[in-house]
Coordinates of C-alpha atoms and ligand atoms in Angstrom, one line a residue:
Chain A
M1 CA 56.6 74.7 48.1
A2 CA 59.0 74.1 45.6
T3 CA 60.3 72.2 48.0
D4 CA 57.0 70.4 48.6
P5 CA 57.9 66.5 48.9
L6 CA 53.9 65.6 48.4
L7 CA 55.5 64.0 44.4
R8 CA 58.5 62.4 45.9
R9 CA 57.6 59.0 45.6
P10 CA 60.3 57.7 43.1
K11 CA 60.1 53.7 44.5
P12 CA 57.4 51.8 43.0
A13 CA 56.0 49.5 46.6
R14 CA 56.0 53.0 48.0
A15 CA 53.1 54.0 45.2
V16 CA 51.5 51.3 45.9
G17 CA 49.3 52.8 48.8
R18 CA 48.9 56.1 50.2
K19 CA 50.1 54.0 53.6
A20 CA 52.9 52.3 52.5
P21 CA 51.4 48.9 53.4
L22 CA 53.6 46.4 54.8
L23 CA 55.2 44.7 52.3
P24 CA 53.2 41.0 52.6
E25 CA 49.7 43.5 52.1
A26 CA 51.3 44.7 49.0
A27 CA 52.5 41.2 47.6
G28 CA 49.1 40.3 48.4
I29 CA 47.2 42.6 46.6
Y30 CA 50.2 42.6 43.7
L31 CA 49.1 39.1 43.2
A32 CA 45.4 39.6 43.5
H33 CA 46.3 41.6 40.7
H34 CA 48.0 40.0 38.8
R35 CA 45.0 36.5 39.7
Q36 CA 42.8 39.2 38.2
V37 CA 44.2 40.3 35.3
A38 CA 45.0 36.6 34.0
K39 CA 40.8 35.4 34.8
D40 CA 40.5 39.0 33.0
S41 CA 42.1 37.9 30.0
A42 CA 41.1 34.7 30.1
Q43 CA 37.3 35.6 29.9
R44 CA 37.7 37.7 27.4
L45 CA 39.2 34.9 24.9
W46 CA 36.1 33.0 26.4
R47 CA 34.3 35.7 24.9
A48 CA 35.0 35.8 21.6
P49 CA 35.6 31.6 21.0
L50 CA 35.3 31.6 17.3
A51 CA 38.5 33.8 16.9
S52 CA 40.3 32.0 20.3
L53 CA 39.6 28.5 19.0
M54 CA 41.0 29.7 14.9
T55 CA 44.5 31.1 17.1
W56 CA 44.2 27.7 19.4
L57 CA 43.5 25.8 16.4
V58 CA 46.6 27.0 14.4
M59 CA 48.7 26.9 17.0
G60 CA 48.0 23.6 18.0
V61 CA 48.6 21.9 14.7
A62 CA 51.9 23.9 14.3
L63 CA 52.7 22.8 17.7
A64 CA 51.9 19.1 16.6
L65 CA 53.8 18.6 13.8
P66 CA 57.0 18.2 14.8
V67 CA 56.4 17.4 18.3
G68 CA 54.7 14.1 16.8
L69 CA 57.3 14.0 14.0
L70 CA 60.0 13.7 17.2
L71 CA 57.9 11.1 18.9
V72 CA 58.2 8.5 15.6
L73 CA 62.0 9.1 15.7
S74 CA 62.3 8.4 18.9
S75 CA 60.5 5.4 18.9
V76 CA 62.3 4.1 15.6
Q77 CA 65.1 5.5 17.6
G78 CA 64.2 3.2 20.7
V79 CA 64.1 0.3 18.8
S80 CA 68.3 0.8 17.3
A81 CA 69.2 1.7 20.8
G82 CA 67.6 -1.7 22.2
W83 CA 69.6 -3.3 19.4
D84 CA 72.9 -1.4 19.7
S85 CA 73.5 -2.5 22.9
S86 CA 73.5 -6.0 21.7
A87 CA 75.5 -5.1 18.5
R88 CA 75.5 -9.6 18.0
I89 CA 77.7 -11.5 15.2
T90 CA 75.8 -14.7 14.4
V91 CA 78.3 -17.1 13.0
Y92 CA 76.9 -19.8 11.3
L93 CA 79.4 -22.9 12.0
A94 CA 79.5 -25.8 8.6
D95 CA 77.4 -28.6 8.8
Q96 CA 79.9 -31.1 9.2
V97 CA 81.0 -29.3 12.9
T98 CA 79.9 -31.5 15.7
L99 CA 78.3 -30.3 19.2
E100 CA 81.2 -31.5 20.3
Q101 CA 83.6 -29.2 18.4
A102 CA 80.7 -26.5 18.8
R103 CA 81.6 -26.4 22.3
R104 CA 85.6 -26.3 22.3
L105 CA 84.9 -23.6 19.5
R106 CA 82.3 -21.6 21.9
A107 CA 85.4 -21.8 24.6
D108 CA 88.1 -20.7 22.6
V109 CA 86.4 -17.6 21.1
A110 CA 85.2 -16.5 24.8
A111 CA 88.4 -16.5 25.2
R112 CA 89.6 -13.9 23.3
A113 CA 90.3 -10.2 24.2
N114 CA 87.2 -7.7 23.6
I115 CA 84.7 -10.9 23.8
Q116 CA 81.9 -10.6 26.0
E117 CA 79.8 -13.3 26.0
V118 CA 79.7 -15.7 23.0
V119 CA 76.7 -18.2 23.1
L120 CA 76.4 -21.3 21.7
V121 CA 73.0 -22.3 20.0
D122 CA 72.6 -26.2 18.8
R123 CA 71.1 -26.9 16.0
D124 CA 67.9 -28.4 17.8
T125 CA 67.4 -25.6 19.9
A126 CA 67.8 -23.3 16.6
L127 CA 64.9 -25.7 15.2
Q128 CA 62.8 -24.8 18.2
E129 CA 62.8 -21.4 17.8
F130 CA 62.5 -21.4 14.5
R131 CA 59.1 -23.1 14.9
T132 CA 57.5 -21.2 17.5
G133 CA 58.3 -18.2 16.1
S134 CA 57.8 -18.3 12.5
G135 CA 54.2 -20.1 12.6
L136 CA 55.8 -22.6 9.7
D137 CA 55.3 -25.4 12.4
E138 CA 53.2 -27.2 10.2
A139 CA 55.9 -26.9 7.2
L140 CA 58.2 -27.5 9.0
A141 CA 57.1 -30.7 10.6
Y142 CA 57.8 -32.2 6.7
L143 CA 61.2 -32.2 6.5
D144 CA 62.8 -35.3 8.2
E145 CA 66.0 -33.5 8.8
N146 CA 67.3 -30.6 10.4
P147 CA 68.4 -27.9 8.1
L148 CA 69.9 -25.5 10.6
P149 CA 73.3 -25.3 11.3
H150 CA 75.3 -24.9 15.0
S151 CA 75.9 -21.1 15.8
L152 CA 77.5 -18.7 18.0
L153 CA 75.7 -16.0 19.4
V154 CA 79.1 -13.2 19.6
T155 CA 78.1 -10.3 21.8
P156 CA 81.6 -7.7 21.3
D157 CA 82.7 -6.0 25.0
E158 CA 81.1 -2.2 24.9
S159 CA 84.3 -1.1 24.0
A160 CA 84.4 -3.2 20.5
R161 CA 80.8 -2.2 19.4
T162 CA 81.8 0.2 16.7
A163 CA 81.6 -0.9 13.2
A164 CA 84.6 -0.9 12.3
A165 CA 85.5 -2.7 15.5
V166 CA 82.4 -4.9 14.7
E167 CA 83.7 -5.6 11.2
L168 CA 87.2 -6.4 12.0
L169 CA 85.5 -9.1 14.1
A170 CA 83.5 -10.4 12.2
D171 CA 86.1 -10.6 9.7
S172 CA 88.6 -13.2 11.7
L173 CA 85.3 -14.8 12.8
G174 CA 85.0 -15.6 9.3
A175 CA 88.1 -16.7 8.9
M176 CA 87.7 -19.8 11.0
G177 CA 87.8 -23.3 9.2
E178 CA 84.3 -24.2 11.6
A179 CA 82.8 -20.9 10.3
A180 CA 80.2 -21.4 7.6
R181 CA 78.9 -17.4 7.5
V182 CA 79.3 -14.8 8.9
Q183 CA 76.3 -12.0 9.7
I184 CA 76.5 -8.9 11.7
D185 CA 73.1 -7.7 12.8
L186 CA 73.6 -4.2 12.9
D187 CA 74.0 -3.4 9.7
W188 CA 70.9 -2.5 8.5
L189 CA 70.2 -0.7 12.2
Q190 CA 73.2 1.4 11.4
R191 CA 72.0 2.6 8.5
L192 CA 68.2 3.4 9.9
S193 CA 70.2 5.3 12.7
A194 CA 71.7 7.3 10.4
I195 CA 68.5 8.3 8.5
T196 CA 66.3 8.9 11.7
R197 CA 69.4 11.6 13.4
L198 CA 69.0 12.8 10.2
L199 CA 65.1 13.1 9.8
E200 CA 65.4 14.2 13.8
R201 CA 67.6 17.6 12.3
V202 CA 65.3 18.3 9.5
V203 CA 61.8 18.0 12.6
W204 CA 64.0 20.1 14.7
V205 CA 64.6 22.8 12.1
L206 CA 60.4 22.6 11.3
A207 CA 60.5 22.6 15.4
L208 CA 62.1 26.3 15.1
L209 CA 60.5 27.6 11.9
L210 CA 57.1 26.5 13.7
G211 CA 58.1 27.9 17.0
G212 CA 58.4 30.9 14.9
A213 CA 55.7 31.3 12.8
V214 CA 53.8 30.5 16.4
I215 CA 55.3 33.4 17.4
L216 CA 54.6 35.9 14.8
V217 CA 50.9 34.7 14.9
I218 CA 50.3 35.0 18.3
G219 CA 52.1 38.4 18.2
N220 CA 49.7 39.7 15.3
T221 CA 46.4 38.3 17.3
I222 CA 47.9 40.5 20.2
R223 CA 48.4 43.2 18.1
L224 CA 44.7 43.3 16.8
A225 CA 44.1 42.8 20.9
I226 CA 45.9 46.2 21.8
E227 CA 44.3 48.4 18.4
N228 CA 41.1 47.4 20.2
R229 CA 42.0 48.4 23.6
R230 CA 44.0 51.8 22.1
D231 CA 41.2 54.1 24.2
E232 CA 41.5 52.1 27.4
I233 CA 45.4 52.0 27.5
L234 CA 45.6 55.8 27.1
V235 CA 43.3 56.3 29.8
A236 CA 45.6 53.6 32.1
K237 CA 48.5 55.0 30.7
L238 CA 47.1 58.9 31.6
V239 CA 45.6 57.8 35.1
G240 CA 49.5 57.0 35.8
G241 CA 49.4 53.2 35.2
T242 CA 52.6 52.4 34.2
D243 CA 54.1 50.2 31.2
G244 CA 53.9 47.0 33.2
F245 CA 50.2 47.4 34.2
V246 CA 49.5 48.2 30.7
R247 CA 51.1 44.9 29.2
R248 CA 50.0 42.7 31.7
P249 CA 46.2 41.7 30.5
F250 CA 48.4 40.8 26.9
L251 CA 51.0 39.1 28.3
Y252 CA 48.4 36.9 30.2
T253 CA 46.7 36.7 26.6
G254 CA 49.6 35.1 25.4
L255 CA 50.0 32.8 27.8
W256 CA 46.0 31.7 27.3
Y257 CA 46.5 31.3 23.4
G258 CA 49.5 29.3 24.3
L259 CA 47.7 27.1 26.8
G260 CA 45.1 26.9 24.8
G261 CA 47.5 26.0 21.6
G262 CA 49.3 23.1 23.2
L263 CA 46.1 21.6 24.8
V264 CA 44.9 21.5 21.2
A265 CA 48.2 20.1 20.4
L266 CA 48.2 17.3 23.1
L267 CA 44.2 16.9 21.5
L268 CA 45.6 16.0 18.0
L269 CA 48.7 14.3 18.8
G270 CA 46.4 12.0 21.0
L271 CA 44.0 11.5 18.5
A272 CA 47.0 10.6 15.9
L273 CA 48.9 7.9 18.4
W274 CA 45.2 6.7 18.6
W275 CA 44.8 6.4 15.1
L276 CA 48.0 4.8 14.0
S277 CA 48.4 2.5 17.5
G278 CA 46.4 -0.3 15.4
P279 CA 48.3 0.0 12.0
V280 CA 51.2 0.1 14.1
E281 CA 51.4 -3.0 16.3
R282 CA 50.6 -5.0 13.3
L283 CA 53.5 -3.5 11.4
A284 CA 55.3 -4.5 14.3
D285 CA 54.2 -7.6 15.2
L286 CA 55.4 -8.7 11.4
Y287 CA 58.9 -8.2 11.9
R288 CA 58.6 -9.5 15.3
S289 CA 59.8 -6.1 16.8
Q290 CA 59.5 -4.6 20.1
F291 CA 58.4 -1.5 18.4
E292 CA 55.8 0.7 19.2
L293 CA 54.3 4.3 19.4
S294 CA 55.5 5.6 22.9
G295 CA 53.2 8.8 23.7
L296 CA 54.3 11.6 25.6
G297 CA 54.4 11.1 29.4
L298 CA 53.4 13.4 31.7
E299 CA 56.7 15.3 31.7
G300 CA 56.4 15.3 27.6
V301 CA 53.0 16.7 28.4
L302 CA 54.1 19.1 30.7
A303 CA 56.8 20.1 28.8
L304 CA 55.0 20.5 25.7
L305 CA 52.0 23.0 27.4
G306 CA 54.9 25.3 28.7
C307 CA 56.7 25.3 25.6
A308 CA 53.4 26.3 23.9
M309 CA 53.1 28.7 26.7
L310 CA 56.0 30.2 26.4
L311 CA 55.8 30.8 22.6
G312 CA 52.8 32.9 23.2
W313 CA 54.6 34.7 25.8
L314 CA 56.9 35.4 23.7
G315 CA 54.8 36.5 20.7
A316 CA 53.0 38.5 23.0
W317 CA 55.8 40.5 24.5
L318 CA 57.3 41.2 20.8
A319 CA 53.9 42.9 20.1
V320 CA 53.5 44.6 23.3
K321 CA 57.1 46.0 22.4
R322 CA 56.3 46.9 19.2
H323 CA 53.1 48.5 19.7
L324 CA 51.8 49.5 22.8
D325 CA 54.9 51.6 24.3
A326 CA 54.3 53.5 21.4
I327 CA 50.5 54.1 22.6
E328 CA 51.0 57.3 24.6
P329 CA 48.3 59.9 25.6
G330 CA 49.6 62.3 23.5
V331 CA 46.8 64.9 22.3
P332 CA 44.3 64.9 24.7
A333 CA 41.5 66.7 22.7
G334 CA 40.0 70.3 24.0
S335 CA 42.3 72.3 22.0
G336 CA 40.4 75.0 21.3
Chain B
M1 CA 52.7 73.6 43.7
I2 CA 53.4 74.1 40.1
E3 CA 56.3 76.2 38.9
F4 CA 57.4 77.5 35.3
Q5 CA 60.9 79.1 34.9
Q6 CA 61.8 80.3 31.5
V7 CA 59.7 77.3 29.9
T8 CA 60.3 77.1 26.2
K9 CA 58.0 74.6 23.6
R10 CA 58.8 74.1 20.0
Y11 CA 57.3 71.6 18.3
D12 CA 58.9 71.7 14.9
S13 CA 62.1 74.0 14.4
D14 CA 60.0 77.0 13.5
H15 CA 56.5 76.4 15.2
T16 CA 57.0 77.4 19.0
A17 CA 53.8 76.4 21.2
L18 CA 55.6 78.6 24.5
R19 CA 57.5 81.2 25.1
Q20 CA 59.6 82.0 27.9
V21 CA 56.6 81.4 30.5
N22 CA 57.0 82.0 34.0
F23 CA 55.1 81.6 37.1
S24 CA 54.4 79.4 40.3
L25 CA 50.3 78.6 41.8
S26 CA 50.6 78.0 45.4
R27 CA 48.8 75.1 47.3
G28 CA 45.3 74.8 47.4
E29 CA 45.0 77.5 44.2
L30 CA 42.4 77.5 41.8
T31 CA 43.8 79.9 38.3
F32 CA 42.3 79.7 35.3
L33 CA 44.5 79.6 31.9
T34 CA 43.1 81.4 28.6
G35 CA 44.2 82.6 25.3
H36 CA 43.1 81.9 22.2
S37 CA 42.8 78.9 19.9
G38 CA 46.6 78.1 19.8
A39 CA 47.7 80.1 22.5
G40 CA 49.6 77.1 23.8
K41 CA 46.8 76.5 26.8
S42 CA 46.9 72.4 26.4
T43 CA 50.7 72.3 25.4
L44 CA 51.6 74.1 28.8
L45 CA 48.8 71.4 30.7
K46 CA 50.9 69.1 28.4
L47 CA 54.4 69.5 29.8
I48 CA 52.8 69.4 33.4
M49 CA 51.3 65.6 32.8
L50 CA 54.9 65.2 31.0
M51 CA 52.8 64.3 27.7
E52 CA 55.2 66.5 26.4
R53 CA 58.8 67.5 27.3
P54 CA 60.3 71.3 27.6
T55 CA 62.0 73.0 25.0
A56 CA 64.0 74.8 27.1
G57 CA 63.6 75.8 31.3
K58 CA 62.4 74.1 34.4
I59 CA 58.8 72.6 35.3
V60 CA 59.3 71.9 39.0
I61 CA 55.7 69.8 40.8
G62 CA 55.9 69.5 44.3
G63 CA 59.1 69.9 44.9
Q64 CA 60.1 67.1 41.8
L65 CA 61.8 69.1 39.0
L66 CA 59.7 67.5 36.0
N67 CA 62.8 68.2 33.4
T68 CA 65.2 64.8 34.9
L69 CA 62.6 62.9 36.0
P70 CA 62.8 59.4 34.0
R71 CA 60.6 58.4 31.5
R72 CA 59.5 55.0 34.0
Q73 CA 58.7 57.6 36.7
I74 CA 56.3 59.5 34.8
P75 CA 53.0 57.3 35.9
Y76 CA 54.3 57.9 39.7
L77 CA 54.2 61.4 38.6
R78 CA 50.8 61.2 37.0
R79 CA 49.4 59.6 40.0
H80 CA 49.5 63.1 41.4
I81 CA 48.1 65.2 38.9
G82 CA 43.9 64.7 38.2
V83 CA 43.1 65.8 34.7
V84 CA 39.6 66.5 32.9
F85 CA 39.3 67.1 29.3
Q86 CA 36.8 68.3 27.2
N87 CA 35.9 65.3 25.6
H88 CA 36.4 63.4 28.5
Q89 CA 38.0 59.9 27.4
L90 CA 35.5 57.9 29.3
L91 CA 35.4 54.4 28.0
F92 CA 32.1 53.4 27.1
D93 CA 32.9 49.3 27.3
R94 CA 31.9 49.5 31.5
T95 CA 30.0 51.5 34.3
V96 CA 30.3 54.3 35.6
F97 CA 31.8 53.0 38.5
A98 CA 34.7 50.7 36.7
N99 CA 35.8 54.5 34.7
V100 CA 36.0 56.3 38.0
A101 CA 38.2 52.9 39.7
M102 CA 40.5 53.3 37.0
P103 CA 43.3 55.4 38.6
L104 CA 43.2 53.7 42.4
E105 CA 43.3 50.3 39.6
V106 CA 46.2 51.4 38.6
M107 CA 48.1 52.3 42.0
G108 CA 47.0 48.8 43.3
T109 CA 44.2 50.0 45.9
P110 CA 43.0 47.1 47.7
A111 CA 39.2 46.5 46.5
R112 CA 37.0 47.2 49.9
D113 CA 39.0 50.6 49.3
I114 CA 38.4 50.9 45.6
G115 CA 34.5 50.7 46.1
R116 CA 34.7 53.2 49.3
R117 CA 36.7 55.9 47.7
V118 CA 34.9 55.5 43.9
R119 CA 31.7 56.0 45.7
A120 CA 33.0 58.9 47.8
A121 CA 34.0 60.5 44.0
L122 CA 30.8 59.9 42.6
D123 CA 28.9 60.9 46.0
K124 CA 30.8 64.2 45.6
V125 CA 29.7 64.8 41.7
G126 CA 26.1 64.2 42.8
L127 CA 26.5 60.5 40.3
L128 CA 26.4 58.1 42.9
S129 CA 23.0 56.8 41.6
K130 CA 24.7 55.9 38.2
E131 CA 27.0 54.1 39.5
K132 CA 26.2 50.8 37.4
M133 CA 25.2 52.9 34.4
N134 CA 27.0 53.0 30.8
P135 CA 28.4 56.5 30.3
M136 CA 26.8 56.5 26.9
Q137 CA 23.7 56.6 28.8
L138 CA 24.6 60.2 30.4
S139 CA 24.1 63.2 29.6
G140 CA 26.8 65.4 28.3
G141 CA 26.9 67.0 31.7
E142 CA 27.1 64.0 33.9
Q143 CA 29.6 62.6 31.6
Q144 CA 31.9 65.4 32.1
R145 CA 31.3 65.2 35.9
V146 CA 32.2 61.4 35.8
G147 CA 35.3 62.8 34.1
I148 CA 35.8 65.0 36.8
A149 CA 34.9 62.1 39.3
R150 CA 38.0 59.8 37.5
A151 CA 40.2 63.1 38.1
V152 CA 39.6 63.0 42.0
V153 CA 39.3 60.0 43.0
N154 CA 42.9 59.0 44.3
K155 CA 42.9 62.7 46.3
P156 CA 45.5 64.2 43.7
P157 CA 46.9 67.5 44.9
V158 CA 47.0 68.8 41.6
L159 CA 43.6 69.1 39.5
L160 CA 44.1 70.2 35.7
A161 CA 41.4 71.1 33.4
D162 CA 41.1 71.4 29.6
E163 CA 38.3 73.0 28.3
P164 CA 36.1 71.0 31.0
T165 CA 33.2 73.4 29.9
G166 CA 33.6 73.4 26.4
N167 CA 30.5 71.4 25.3
L168 CA 28.2 72.7 28.1
D169 CA 25.6 75.2 28.2
P170 CA 26.1 77.9 31.2
D171 CA 24.1 76.2 34.2
L172 CA 25.9 72.9 33.6
S173 CA 29.7 74.8 33.2
A174 CA 28.3 77.0 36.6
D175 CA 27.9 73.7 38.4
I176 CA 31.1 72.5 37.1
M177 CA 33.2 75.7 38.4
R178 CA 31.4 74.8 41.9
L179 CA 32.6 71.9 41.8
F180 CA 36.7 72.8 40.8
E181 CA 36.2 75.4 43.7
Q182 CA 35.2 73.1 46.4
F183 CA 38.4 71.0 45.6
S184 CA 40.7 74.1 46.3
Q185 CA 39.5 74.6 49.3
V186 CA 40.3 71.7 50.0
G187 CA 43.4 72.4 49.3
V188 CA 43.9 71.2 45.8
T189 CA 46.0 73.2 43.1
V190 CA 43.5 73.4 40.2
L191 CA 44.0 75.1 36.8
I192 CA 41.4 75.3 34.4
A193 CA 42.1 75.9 30.4
S194 CA 39.8 77.7 29.1
H195 CA 38.3 80.7 26.5
D196 CA 35.0 81.0 27.7
I197 CA 36.0 84.9 29.6
S198 CA 32.4 85.7 30.6
L199 CA 32.3 82.2 32.8
I200 CA 36.2 83.1 33.8
N201 CA 35.5 86.5 34.4
A202 CA 32.4 85.7 36.5
M203 CA 34.9 83.7 38.3
G204 CA 36.8 86.4 39.7
R205 CA 39.8 84.1 39.8
R206 CA 43.4 84.5 38.8
T207 CA 44.2 84.2 35.7
L208 CA 47.3 83.4 32.9
T209 CA 46.3 84.8 30.1
L210 CA 48.9 83.0 27.0
E211 CA 49.1 85.2 23.5
Q212 CA 51.0 83.0 20.7
G213 CA 52.9 81.4 23.4
R214 CA 53.8 83.9 25.6
L215 CA 52.4 85.2 29.1
V216 CA 50.7 88.6 28.8
A217 CA 48.9 88.3 32.3
G218 CA 48.4 86.9 35.6
A219 CA 52.2 85.6 36.0
A220 CA 52.4 88.2 39.5
H221 CA 50.9 86.7 42.0
G222 CA 47.6 87.4 42.8
H223 CA 44.8 89.6 40.6
Ligands
ADP401 N1 51.9 67.8 19.1 C1 51.7 69.0 18.1 N2 52.8 69.2 17.1 C2 52.8 70.7 16.5 N3 52.2 71.6 17.0 C3 51.3 71.5 17.7 C4 51.2 70.1 18.5 N4 49.8 70.4 19.6 C5 50.0 71.7 18.9 N5 50.9 71.7 18.7 C6 50.9 73.9 17.7 O1 50.8 74.4 19.3 C7 50.5 75.4 19.0 C8 49.5 75.4 20.3 O2 48.6 74.4 20.9 P1 47.7 74.2 21.9 O3 48.6 73.9 23.2 O4 46.5 73.2 21.6 O5 46.9 75.4 22.1 P2 45.4 75.8 23.2 O6 45.5 74.8 23.5 O7 45.7 77.2 23.2 O8 44.8 75.8 21.9 C9 49.3 75.2 18.3 O9 50.0 76.8 17.4 C10 49.6 74.3 17.5 O10 49.0 74.1 16.4
MG402 MG1 43.8 73.0 23.4

């Protein structure tokens, strides 16, 4: 009797059923169980809509804030990146330089090393562009004479587009006798991009902190859920529920909190985007810039939801580790 | 089926709940465990359930040495031991059916089998008609029988009961005892902790008697 093999069932897979079902059936049951638990925990959240909504809102705000800031920053960076790749130097030629001279000069500069392209903008074309672009058409009509000089738009080789190299090139171009003034189009953009890079770091730190806060909020919510279902946990463990079995509903609850929070965040971002899009367009128009606030896109949406669910799951996992594993059927009543 | 060898359980350094307890129970045997309050009855049952670990000695259940059983294996052991408590530990947020189904759900039993087996267990304790009720709507004796149905629904080879008749009047207690007898007749090893001497005497079964943690009677096989 001491060697009765009845209890020797060390493998969980075999303990699934008395007949040791075929693996596919066991897997099917396991999946069905997961579906059931997922559904149950979602329904529990629905049954306490107010409490769930509060958690979702807190989480949504905490997620929307850094994501929104990152979106704005990446839009700004999009602008500077667009310019970066066409880093240009404009050389305004002296008034007395003729078109013929300007053409020759263009060819000279284009023949230099480190130059990708040189475009000559003659003064007539420049005026034309200015007219159509600025809306000052009528005012310009009063001028008898074109006040604009010829200019060369110099694009350095990609290899020579560092700030220092561009500056050097600008200096040497400015030293030409025909040049009246040299302008680097990059100047303010470099500053802008340095600022956005700094801001990006700040936002990432903020995102980390808020992510941590989300984990703690979810963890605390799950801790309360565990306390509320203490009796059930005790009975489940008493009748042979594994740690995985008793944890599962809470981990799914964490996932659902995460999903809800992610959806709220998307909603908030959508609203903010819609609300800001008008003013941003007007601003961009004023600066004649391509700037536009871009949304998340499908990938971004999925990534945000994925992150939110991961955070929810992590919070739940921490709570479960700390509070659930400690619940053991210790003192069965009936000591008499 | 259950074997204790020199089992000692000390809770605190100076408080010994069980001292060098030796006994063994065979398959299908129905045995009582008695003794005054604080004698160590509950402790002995908890050791079998691995709710506590022995301080010294060996415990073997169904050929499995419990001393070396790792923590994560404990649930699989418990699936083979049904337990009934005086305060029955039923969940009042779900139906009688759902209460009884818990041991099967924990094991991942397919849904179609759960319905069949839960009804079989409820039928056995005479509560088939109350499966959809909340346990709160039942009388004390009925609640205790729901607890028993839950303990036997997965047909465990071992059934433990800690003061299962503590709150019940003599008639109901006798009913419950008859149920336990039926289980032992189909091969279940039943161990019932109780201090109800008159009930135990009326049953005329082997009785283990604890006195301040020492097994003073019933250790030898037979009675
Ligand atoms: N968890 C525990 N911690 C410390 N002492 C305990 C614990 N459980 C029981 N005891 C003590 O062990 C002794 C036996 O208790 P118990 O097994 O409950 O006896 P019975 O069930 O026979 O009344 C008692 O003196 C009790 O106070
Ligand atoms: Mg007791």
